[in-house]
Amino acid sequence: MAVTRKKAAPKKSSTKKSNTVKLKFDTGWSYDPAPESRSAATIKPQYDLFINGQWQKPSGKKYFATTNPATEEKLSEVADANAADVNKAVSAARTAYDKVWSKMPARERAKYIFRISRMVQEKARELAVIETLDGGKPIRESRDFDVPTAANHFFYYAGWADKLEYAFPNRQVAPLGVAGQIIPWNFPLLMAAWKIAPALATGNTVVLKPAETTPLTALKLAEIIQEADLPPGVVNIITGAGATGAAIVSHPDVNKIAFTGSTDVGKLIQRSIAGTNKKATLELGGKAANIIFEDAPLDQAVEGVINGIYFNQGHVCCAGSRLYVQESVAKTVIRKLKDRIETLIVGDPMDKNTDIGAINSKQQLETIHRYLDIGRREGAEMWESSCPLPRKGYFCRPTLFTNVAQSNRIAQEEIFGPVLSILTFRTDDEVIEKANNSPFGLSAGVWTDKGSKIFNLTRRMRAGVVWANTFNKFDPSSPFGGYKESGFGREGGLHGLMPYVDIK
Ligand code: NAP
Ligand code: MG
């Protein structure tokens, strides 16, 4: 892919500062490419289903391709599991639960989970390369965030396995049985870790389905699990589309559903399990408010906003996609943001210099473009970086909207791309009311010098996570989850154990 790293000529120079940044580039300053090696990863031409510790052919004999969204090339093909395959996976998980896993002393279970964490670390480079090739996220993110955080989740929950009596003092806890787990395409390996680690630590067995466009790191994890000698059937990883997910949800022998994905599918799942005994956690969409007060350290806040919305191409459920800036500093913040966005490098995700990689799929790119049109038609003012885009692949320039009204669709709906909607406010009460005026409630951010403002806000915000003077920070020991249409149940931390146990 030929991506020239030299900045394109600016469309117009609005401020002194942005001229300085552009001048630097326009006088020839640029990064040399620093590509990670494709050969660090082994990707097989075809993958079967990982059921009962073995690779099994799909009973419908169907496979589908997974591609690299940065080049549109096919990477591999993976099996399409039908209801019969789901049934096989669930019965393998049930047998493993009844005969082995639920009977194994907790300290022995822990050893397996520790082993998986160490192997994820050992294979970190390969996993990062596969994550980037299959999903389009910059290698810097896969390498420095996704893979290490996934390993940390396995380590963290391995530590809990034989200490559940301390997690739930004076209570008796028992595993639920078979957990059906369905994950999206934005953090494929990390979401698999979030799901599998607490389930195993509490003594449950698993049937997991990764998303259609990003199945490869979950399949690599299946290879790790096989190599780690986990007893057959304890973790089963099956690929397929929405129908495979629906078959897991409706299978009568599944005791718990853990789903991360869109609010629409979350609602379908709730309907499907209504009236059954299945427990569920749903981690759904978001439209996080990131709030900058006039007393905030503005440069730090701008960096936080960049991290909040342009990180991972905005494919982040908790992305800070609504920015509320106090009126007195709005002009300055918007100028600083535009200057900073002009320096972001969009392009080859395998290049270590890249800040913004490929949009995960053609369909998602079309969704983003649709919202850009909606925003313009609603009367908001759109501004995008002047950066060049690669000729092939699915890419989107980092974009922001100003003159946005609270009722605009770009301020209410999840776009799931590198698109920021900027609104202004005058008082604390006003911004809290506006920020809470959303069907979602997953996360929020606040930037201010005053601790009292932080406490006032965090107390009154209807959001599962509120970051103060930072954004998008994750740790296995911190619970994560939403209010309202962002779902229910918590993953991570001590709270993340609860959805996998019966507490007596
Ligand atoms: P999605 O369309 O809901 O898909 C999520 C998963 O569900 C995929 O594996 C999908 O399979 C599967 N699926 C589709 N239809 C299904 C059905 N009827 N029954 C059961 N499973 C079904 O979401 P997405 O577009 O992949 O992911 C983006 C969404 O996830 C965003 O809304 C984002 O906010 C949300 N998200 C939330 C969190 C959180 O923690 N709250 C974290 C990450 C992402 P296919 O891939 O084959 O369609
Ligand atoms: Mg792919």
Coordinates of C-alpha atoms and ligand atoms in Angstrom, one line a residue:
M1 CA 0.0 0.0 0.0
A2 CA 1.5 3.3 -1.0
V3 CA 0.9 5.8 1.7
T4 CA 2.9 8.9 1.6
R5 CA 3.7 10.2 5.0
K6 CA 4.3 13.7 3.9
K7 CA 1.4 15.9 4.9
A8 CA -0.9 17.1 2.2
A9 CA -1.1 20.8 1.6
P10 CA -3.4 22.3 4.3
K11 CA -6.9 23.2 3.0
K12 CA -6.8 26.5 4.9
S13 CA -4.8 27.9 7.7
S14 CA -7.0 29.1 10.5
T15 CA -4.5 29.8 13.2
K16 CA -0.9 30.6 13.9
K17 CA -0.3 27.4 15.8
S18 CA -1.7 25.1 13.1
N19 CA 0.5 26.9 10.6
T20 CA 3.5 26.0 12.7
V21 CA 2.6 22.3 12.8
K22 CA 1.8 22.2 9.1
L23 CA 4.9 24.2 8.2
K24 CA 7.0 21.6 9.9
F25 CA 5.5 18.9 7.6
D26 CA 5.3 21.1 4.5
T27 CA 9.0 21.8 4.7
G28 CA 9.6 18.1 4.3
W29 CA 9.6 16.8 7.9
S30 CA 8.1 13.3 8.0
Y31 CA 8.5 9.9 9.6
D32 CA 10.2 7.1 7.8
P33 CA 7.9 4.0 7.7
A34 CA 8.5 1.6 10.6
P35 CA 6.5 -1.4 9.6
E36 CA 6.1 -4.4 11.9
S37 CA 6.9 -7.7 10.2
R38 CA 4.0 -9.7 8.8
S39 CA 6.2 -12.8 9.2
A40 CA 5.9 -12.5 13.0
A41 CA 2.5 -14.2 12.7
T42 CA 1.5 -17.6 11.4
I43 CA -2.0 -17.6 10.0
K44 CA -3.3 -20.8 8.6
P45 CA -5.3 -20.7 5.3
Q46 CA -8.3 -22.3 7.1
Y47 CA -9.6 -22.8 10.6
D48 CA -12.0 -25.3 12.0
L49 CA -14.1 -25.2 15.2
F50 CA -12.3 -25.7 18.5
I51 CA -14.7 -28.1 20.3
N52 CA -13.8 -30.5 23.1
G53 CA -10.1 -29.7 22.8
Q54 CA -9.9 -30.6 19.1
W55 CA -10.3 -28.9 15.8
Q56 CA -13.5 -30.1 14.2
K57 CA -14.9 -29.5 10.8
P58 CA -18.2 -27.6 10.7
S59 CA -21.1 -29.9 10.1
G60 CA -22.5 -27.7 7.3
K61 CA -19.1 -27.7 5.7
K62 CA -19.3 -24.0 5.2
Y63 CA -16.4 -21.5 5.7
F64 CA -16.3 -17.7 5.3
A65 CA -13.4 -15.4 4.7
T66 CA -11.8 -12.9 7.1
T67 CA -10.0 -10.0 5.5
N68 CA -7.5 -7.4 6.3
P69 CA -9.5 -4.1 6.3
A70 CA -6.3 -2.1 5.6
T71 CA -5.6 -3.9 2.3
E72 CA -8.9 -5.7 1.6
E73 CA -6.9 -8.9 1.2
K74 CA -8.2 -12.3 2.4
L75 CA -6.2 -13.5 5.4
S76 CA -7.9 -16.9 6.0
E77 CA -11.2 -18.6 6.1
V78 CA -13.0 -19.8 9.2
A79 CA -15.7 -22.3 9.8
D80 CA -19.4 -21.2 10.0
A81 CA -20.8 -23.1 12.9
N82 CA -24.5 -24.0 12.6
A83 CA -27.0 -25.1 15.4
A84 CA -25.6 -28.7 15.3
D85 CA -22.1 -27.4 15.9
V86 CA -23.3 -25.2 18.7
N87 CA -25.0 -28.2 20.2
K88 CA -21.8 -30.2 20.1
A89 CA -19.9 -27.3 21.7
V90 CA -22.4 -26.9 24.5
S91 CA -22.5 -30.7 25.2
A92 CA -18.7 -30.8 25.3
A93 CA -18.8 -27.8 27.8
R94 CA -21.5 -29.6 29.9
T95 CA -19.5 -32.8 30.1
A96 CA -16.3 -31.0 31.0
Y97 CA -18.2 -29.0 33.6
D98 CA -19.8 -32.1 35.2
K99 CA -16.9 -34.5 35.1
V100 CA -13.8 -32.3 35.4
W101 CA -13.8 -28.6 35.9
S102 CA -16.4 -28.2 38.6
K103 CA -14.7 -31.0 40.6
M104 CA -11.2 -29.7 40.2
P105 CA -9.7 -28.0 43.3
A106 CA -9.6 -24.3 42.7
R107 CA -5.8 -24.0 43.1
E108 CA -5.5 -26.5 40.2
R109 CA -7.9 -24.4 38.1
A110 CA -5.8 -21.4 38.9
K111 CA -2.6 -23.1 37.5
Y112 CA -4.2 -23.5 34.1
I113 CA -5.3 -19.9 34.0
F114 CA -1.9 -18.7 35.0
R115 CA -0.4 -20.9 32.3
I116 CA -2.7 -19.3 29.7
S117 CA -1.7 -15.8 30.8
R118 CA 2.0 -16.6 30.6
M119 CA 1.5 -18.1 27.1
V120 CA -0.4 -15.0 25.9
Q121 CA 2.7 -13.0 27.1
E122 CA 5.1 -15.4 25.4
K123 CA 3.1 -15.1 22.1
A124 CA 2.4 -11.4 22.5
R125 CA 4.1 -10.2 19.3
E126 CA 2.3 -12.8 17.2
L127 CA -1.0 -12.0 18.8
A128 CA -0.5 -8.3 18.3
V129 CA 0.3 -8.7 14.6
I130 CA -2.7 -10.9 14.0
E131 CA -5.0 -8.5 15.9
T132 CA -3.8 -5.6 13.7
L133 CA -4.0 -7.6 10.4
D134 CA -7.5 -8.9 11.1
G135 CA -9.1 -5.9 12.7
G136 CA -7.2 -2.8 11.3
K137 CA -6.1 -1.3 14.6
P138 CA -2.6 0.3 14.8
I139 CA 0.1 -2.2 15.8
R140 CA 1.1 0.2 18.6
E141 CA -2.3 -0.3 20.2
S142 CA -2.4 -4.1 19.8
R143 CA 1.1 -4.4 21.1
D144 CA 0.9 -1.9 24.0
F145 CA -2.7 -2.1 25.0
D146 CA -4.8 -5.1 23.7
V147 CA -2.4 -8.0 24.3
P148 CA -0.8 -6.9 27.6
T149 CA -4.2 -6.0 29.0
A150 CA -5.6 -9.4 27.9
A151 CA -2.7 -11.2 29.6
N152 CA -3.3 -9.1 32.8
H153 CA -7.0 -10.2 32.9
F154 CA -6.0 -13.8 32.9
F155 CA -3.4 -13.2 35.6
Y156 CA -5.8 -11.2 37.7
Y157 CA -8.6 -13.8 37.6
A158 CA -6.2 -16.7 38.0
G159 CA -5.3 -15.1 41.3
W160 CA -9.0 -15.1 42.5
A161 CA -9.7 -18.8 41.6
D162 CA -8.6 -20.2 45.0
K163 CA -9.6 -17.1 47.0
L164 CA -13.4 -17.0 46.3
E165 CA -14.1 -17.3 50.0
Y166 CA -12.4 -13.9 50.5
A167 CA -14.2 -12.4 47.5
F168 CA -17.5 -13.4 49.1
P169 CA -16.9 -13.6 52.8
N170 CA -19.4 -15.7 54.9
R171 CA -21.2 -16.7 51.7
Q172 CA -21.3 -20.0 49.8
V173 CA -20.7 -19.6 46.1
A174 CA -21.1 -22.2 43.3
P175 CA -20.4 -21.9 39.6
L176 CA -23.4 -21.6 37.2
G177 CA -22.4 -24.3 34.6
V178 CA -22.0 -23.5 30.9
A179 CA -21.4 -19.9 29.9
G180 CA -22.2 -18.8 26.3
Q181 CA -20.1 -15.8 25.4
I182 CA -20.4 -13.6 22.4
I183 CA -18.0 -10.8 21.6
P184 CA -17.6 -7.9 19.1
W185 CA -14.9 -6.9 16.7
N186 CA -13.4 -3.8 18.4
F187 CA -11.2 -5.6 21.0
P188 CA -11.3 -9.2 19.9
L189 CA -8.6 -10.8 22.1
L190 CA -9.2 -8.5 25.1
M191 CA -13.0 -9.2 25.0
A192 CA -12.2 -12.9 24.9
A193 CA -10.0 -12.5 27.9
W194 CA -12.6 -10.5 29.8
K195 CA -15.1 -13.2 29.2
I196 CA -13.1 -16.4 29.6
A197 CA -10.9 -15.5 32.6
P198 CA -13.6 -14.9 35.2
A199 CA -15.7 -17.8 33.9
L200 CA -12.9 -20.3 34.4
A201 CA -11.7 -18.8 37.7
T202 CA -15.2 -19.4 39.2
G203 CA -15.4 -23.0 37.8
N204 CA -17.7 -22.5 34.8
T205 CA -17.0 -23.9 31.3
V206 CA -17.3 -21.8 28.1
V207 CA -18.6 -21.7 24.5
L208 CA -17.3 -18.5 23.0
K209 CA -18.0 -16.9 19.6
P210 CA -15.8 -14.1 18.3
A211 CA -17.2 -11.6 15.7
E212 CA -17.3 -12.4 12.0
T213 CA -14.7 -9.9 10.9
T214 CA -12.1 -10.6 13.6
P215 CA -12.1 -14.3 14.5
L216 CA -8.3 -14.9 14.3
T217 CA -6.9 -13.9 17.7
A218 CA -9.7 -15.9 19.4
L219 CA -8.6 -18.9 17.3
K220 CA -5.0 -18.3 18.2
L221 CA -6.1 -18.3 21.8
A222 CA -7.8 -21.7 21.2
E223 CA -4.3 -22.9 20.0
I224 CA -2.8 -21.5 23.2
I225 CA -5.5 -23.2 25.3
Q226 CA -4.9 -26.5 23.6
E227 CA -1.1 -26.1 24.1
A228 CA -1.8 -25.3 27.8
D229 CA -3.4 -28.7 28.1
L230 CA -6.7 -27.3 29.5
P231 CA -9.0 -30.3 29.9
P232 CA -11.0 -30.9 26.7
G233 CA -14.3 -29.1 26.5
V234 CA -13.6 -26.5 29.3
V235 CA -13.2 -23.8 26.6
N236 CA -14.8 -24.2 23.2
I237 CA -14.3 -21.5 20.5
I238 CA -16.6 -21.5 17.6
T239 CA -16.8 -19.1 14.7
G240 CA -19.9 -17.9 12.7
A241 CA -22.2 -15.0 12.1
G242 CA -25.2 -13.7 14.1
A243 CA -27.1 -17.0 13.6
T244 CA -24.3 -18.8 15.5
G245 CA -24.6 -16.3 18.3
A246 CA -28.4 -16.7 18.4
A247 CA -28.1 -20.5 18.6
I248 CA -25.8 -20.2 21.6
V249 CA -28.2 -17.8 23.3
S250 CA -31.2 -20.0 22.7
H251 CA -29.5 -23.3 23.6
P252 CA -31.4 -24.8 26.5
D253 CA -28.3 -26.2 28.2
V254 CA -26.5 -22.8 28.5
N255 CA -26.8 -21.3 32.0
K256 CA -25.3 -17.9 31.5
I257 CA -25.0 -15.5 28.6
A258 CA -22.2 -12.9 28.5
F259 CA -22.6 -10.6 25.6
T260 CA -20.7 -7.5 24.4
G261 CA -22.0 -5.8 21.3
S262 CA -24.6 -3.5 20.0
T263 CA -27.7 -2.4 22.0
D264 CA -30.0 -3.8 19.2
V265 CA -28.6 -7.3 19.5
G266 CA -28.6 -6.9 23.3
K267 CA -32.3 -6.3 23.2
L268 CA -32.8 -9.4 21.0
I269 CA -30.9 -11.5 23.5
Q270 CA -33.0 -10.2 26.4
R271 CA -36.1 -11.2 24.5
S272 CA -34.8 -14.6 23.6
I273 CA -33.9 -15.5 27.2
A274 CA -37.0 -14.0 28.9
G275 CA -38.8 -16.6 30.9
T276 CA -35.7 -18.9 31.1
N277 CA -33.4 -19.4 34.1
K278 CA -30.4 -18.1 32.2
K279 CA -28.4 -15.3 33.8
A280 CA -27.0 -12.5 31.6
T281 CA -24.6 -9.7 31.4
L282 CA -24.9 -7.3 28.6
E283 CA -22.2 -4.8 27.7
L284 CA -23.7 -2.6 25.0
G285 CA -23.2 0.7 23.2
G286 CA -22.2 4.1 24.5
K287 CA -22.1 7.8 23.8
A288 CA -19.7 9.1 26.4
A289 CA -19.6 12.7 27.4
N290 CA -16.2 14.2 27.9
I291 CA -16.5 17.4 29.8
I292 CA -13.9 20.2 29.9
F293 CA -14.2 23.0 32.5
E294 CA -12.5 26.3 32.0
D295 CA -10.2 25.6 34.9
A296 CA -8.8 22.4 33.3
P297 CA -5.2 22.0 32.2
L298 CA -6.3 22.5 28.5
D299 CA -3.4 20.9 26.7
Q300 CA -3.7 17.8 28.9
A301 CA -7.4 17.8 28.3
V302 CA -7.0 18.1 24.5
E303 CA -4.6 15.1 24.6
G304 CA -7.3 13.2 26.6
V305 CA -10.0 14.1 24.1
I306 CA -7.7 12.8 21.3
N307 CA -7.2 9.6 23.2
G308 CA -10.8 9.4 24.0
I309 CA -12.3 9.4 20.5
Y310 CA -9.5 8.8 18.0
F311 CA -7.9 5.8 19.8
N312 CA -8.7 2.6 17.9
Q313 CA -10.5 4.6 15.2
G314 CA -13.3 5.5 17.6
H315 CA -14.2 1.8 17.7
V316 CA -14.6 2.0 21.4
C317 CA -17.9 1.5 23.2
C318 CA -16.8 4.0 25.9
A319 CA -15.3 6.5 23.4
G320 CA -15.6 10.1 24.4
S321 CA -17.7 10.9 21.4
R322 CA -19.5 13.9 22.9
L323 CA -17.3 16.7 24.0
Y324 CA -18.8 19.4 26.2
V325 CA -16.6 22.5 26.5
Q326 CA -17.2 25.4 28.8
E327 CA -18.1 28.3 26.6
S328 CA -15.3 30.6 27.9
V329 CA -12.6 28.2 26.6
A330 CA -14.4 26.6 23.7
K331 CA -12.6 28.6 21.0
T332 CA -9.2 27.8 22.4
V333 CA -10.0 24.1 22.9
I334 CA -11.3 23.7 19.4
R335 CA -8.3 25.4 17.9
K336 CA -5.9 23.2 19.9
L337 CA -7.9 20.1 19.0
K338 CA -7.7 20.9 15.3
D339 CA -4.0 21.6 15.5
R340 CA -3.4 18.2 17.3
I341 CA -5.6 16.3 14.9
E342 CA -3.6 17.6 11.9
T343 CA -0.6 15.8 13.4
L344 CA -2.3 12.4 13.6
I345 CA -1.0 9.9 11.1
V346 CA -3.7 7.9 9.4
G347 CA -2.6 4.8 7.4
D348 CA -1.0 1.4 7.4
P349 CA -1.9 -0.2 10.8
M350 CA 1.2 -2.3 10.7
D351 CA 3.4 0.9 10.8
K352 CA 4.5 1.8 14.3
N353 CA 4.1 5.5 13.5
T354 CA 0.4 5.1 12.7
D355 CA -2.1 6.8 15.1
I356 CA -5.3 5.9 13.3
G357 CA -5.6 2.6 11.4
A358 CA -8.3 1.1 9.3
I359 CA -12.0 1.1 9.9
N360 CA -12.9 -2.5 10.7
S361 CA -15.1 -3.2 7.7
K362 CA -16.6 -1.7 4.6
Q363 CA -20.0 -1.8 6.3
Q364 CA -18.7 0.2 9.3
L365 CA -17.1 2.8 7.1
E366 CA -20.4 3.2 5.3
T367 CA -22.1 3.7 8.6
I368 CA -19.6 6.4 9.6
H369 CA -20.1 8.1 6.2
R370 CA -23.9 8.0 6.7
Y371 CA -23.5 9.8 10.1
L372 CA -21.2 12.4 8.5
D373 CA -24.0 13.2 6.0
I374 CA -26.6 13.2 8.8
G375 CA -24.4 15.7 10.8
R376 CA -24.1 18.1 7.9
R377 CA -27.8 17.8 7.0
E378 CA -28.7 18.6 10.7
G379 CA -26.8 21.9 10.3
A380 CA -23.6 21.1 12.3
E381 CA -20.3 22.3 10.9
M382 CA -17.9 19.4 9.9
W383 CA -14.2 19.7 9.9
E384 CA -11.7 16.9 9.1
S385 CA -8.0 16.5 9.0
S386 CA -6.3 17.3 5.7
C387 CA -4.2 14.0 6.0
P388 CA -4.0 11.8 2.9
L389 CA -5.7 8.4 3.0
P390 CA -4.3 5.2 1.6
R391 CA -5.8 4.2 -1.8
K392 CA -6.9 0.8 -0.7
G393 CA -8.6 -0.3 2.4
Y394 CA -11.2 1.3 4.7
F395 CA -10.0 4.6 6.1
C396 CA -11.6 7.6 7.6
R397 CA -10.0 11.0 8.4
P398 CA -10.3 12.1 12.1
T399 CA -13.3 14.4 12.0
L400 CA -15.1 16.8 14.3
F401 CA -18.4 18.6 14.3
T402 CA -19.0 22.0 15.9
N403 CA -22.4 23.9 16.2
V404 CA -24.0 20.6 17.4
A405 CA -27.3 20.7 19.1
Q406 CA -28.1 18.3 22.0
S407 CA -31.0 16.9 19.9
N408 CA -28.9 16.2 16.8
R409 CA -28.5 12.5 16.0
I410 CA -24.7 12.9 16.0
A411 CA -25.0 13.9 19.6
Q412 CA -27.4 11.1 20.6
E413 CA -26.5 8.0 18.5
E414 CA -23.4 5.9 18.5
I415 CA -21.3 6.4 15.4
F416 CA -18.4 4.1 16.3
G417 CA -15.8 5.9 14.3
P418 CA -13.2 8.7 14.6
V419 CA -15.9 11.4 14.8
L420 CA -16.3 13.9 17.6
S421 CA -19.4 16.1 18.3
I422 CA -18.6 19.3 20.2
L423 CA -21.2 21.1 22.3
T424 CA -20.8 23.9 24.8
F425 CA -22.1 24.7 28.3
R426 CA -22.0 27.5 30.9
T427 CA -22.8 25.9 34.3
D428 CA -22.2 22.7 36.2
D429 CA -25.9 21.9 36.4
E430 CA -26.4 22.5 32.7
V431 CA -23.6 20.2 31.6
I432 CA -24.7 17.4 34.0
E433 CA -28.2 17.6 32.6
K434 CA -27.0 17.6 29.0
A435 CA -24.4 14.8 29.6
N436 CA -27.1 12.6 31.3
N437 CA -29.6 13.4 28.4
S438 CA -28.6 10.2 26.5
P439 CA -30.1 6.8 26.1
F440 CA -26.6 5.4 27.0
G441 CA -24.6 5.5 30.2
L442 CA -21.4 3.6 29.8
S443 CA -18.7 6.1 30.6
A444 CA -17.8 9.8 30.9
G445 CA -14.8 12.1 31.5
V446 CA -14.3 15.3 33.4
W447 CA -11.4 17.7 33.1
T448 CA -11.0 20.3 35.9
D449 CA -8.5 21.5 38.4
K450 CA -11.1 21.3 41.3
G451 CA -11.6 18.1 43.2
S452 CA -15.0 19.3 44.4
K453 CA -16.2 19.6 40.8
I454 CA -15.0 16.1 40.1
F455 CA -16.9 14.7 43.1
N456 CA -20.1 16.6 42.3
L457 CA -20.0 15.3 38.7
T458 CA -19.1 11.7 39.4
R459 CA -21.9 11.5 42.0
R460 CA -24.5 12.9 39.6
M461 CA -23.4 11.3 36.3
R462 CA -25.4 8.3 35.1
A463 CA -22.4 6.5 33.7
G464 CA -20.7 3.2 34.8
V465 CA -17.2 4.7 34.6
V466 CA -16.3 8.3 35.1
W467 CA -12.6 9.2 34.4
A468 CA -11.2 12.4 36.0
N469 CA -8.4 14.2 34.1
T470 CA -7.8 11.1 32.1
F471 CA -9.7 8.9 29.7
N472 CA -9.8 5.3 28.4
K473 CA -7.8 3.9 31.3
F474 CA -8.3 0.2 32.0
D475 CA -7.2 -2.1 34.7
P476 CA -8.3 -5.7 35.4
S477 CA -9.1 -4.8 39.0
S478 CA -11.6 -2.1 38.0
P479 CA -15.2 -3.0 37.2
F480 CA -16.6 -1.8 33.9
G481 CA -20.2 -1.7 32.7
G482 CA -23.1 0.5 31.9
Y483 CA -26.4 2.2 32.9
K484 CA -29.5 2.4 30.8
E485 CA -29.1 1.2 27.2
S486 CA -25.4 0.5 27.7
G487 CA -26.4 -2.7 29.4
F488 CA -26.1 -4.3 32.9
G489 CA -23.7 -6.3 34.9
R490 CA -20.0 -5.6 35.5
E491 CA -16.9 -7.1 34.0
G492 CA -13.5 -6.7 35.7
G493 CA -12.5 -6.6 39.3
L494 CA -14.2 -8.4 42.1
H495 CA -17.6 -7.4 40.6
G496 CA -16.7 -9.4 37.4
L497 CA -16.8 -12.6 39.5
M498 CA -20.4 -12.1 40.6
P499 CA -22.2 -12.8 37.2
Y500 CA -20.5 -16.2 37.1
V501 CA -21.6 -17.5 40.5
D502 CA -24.6 -18.4 42.5
I503 CA -24.3 -16.8 45.9
K504 CA -25.9 -18.5 48.8
Ligands
NAP1 P1 -23.1 -6.6 17.2 O1 -23.5 -6.5 15.8 O2 -24.1 -6.6 18.3 O3 -22.2 -8.0 17.3 C1 -21.7 -8.5 18.5 C2 -21.6 -10.0 18.5 O4 -22.9 -10.5 18.5 C3 -20.9 -10.5 17.2 O5 -20.1 -11.6 17.6 C4 -22.1 -10.8 16.4 O6 -21.8 -11.7 15.3 C5 -23.0 -11.4 17.4 N1 -24.4 -11.4 17.0 C6 -25.0 -10.7 15.9 N2 -26.4 -10.9 15.9 C7 -26.6 -11.8 17.0 C8 -27.8 -12.4 17.5 N3 -29.0 -12.1 17.0 N4 -27.7 -13.2 18.6 C9 -26.5 -13.4 19.2 N5 -25.4 -12.8 18.7 C10 -25.4 -12.0 17.6 O7 -22.0 -5.5 17.6 P2 -20.7 -5.2 16.8 O8 -21.1 -4.3 15.7 O9 -19.9 -6.4 16.5 O10 -19.9 -4.3 17.9 C11 -20.0 -3.0 18.1 C12 -20.9 -2.7 19.2 O11 -20.4 -3.3 20.4 C13 -21.0 -1.3 19.5 O12 -22.4 -0.9 19.7 C14 -20.2 -1.1 20.8 O13 -20.6 0.0 21.6 C15 -20.5 -2.4 21.5 N6 -19.4 -2.7 22.5 C16 -19.7 -2.6 23.8 C17 -18.7 -2.8 24.7 C18 -19.0 -2.7 26.2 O14 -18.3 -3.2 27.0 N7 -20.1 -2.1 26.6 C19 -17.4 -3.2 24.3 C20 -17.2 -3.3 23.0 C21 -18.2 -3.0 22.1 P3 -21.3 -11.2 13.9 O15 -20.0 -10.5 14.1 O16 -21.2 -12.3 13.1 O17 -22.4 -10.2 13.5
MG2 MG -10.8 -9.4 9.5

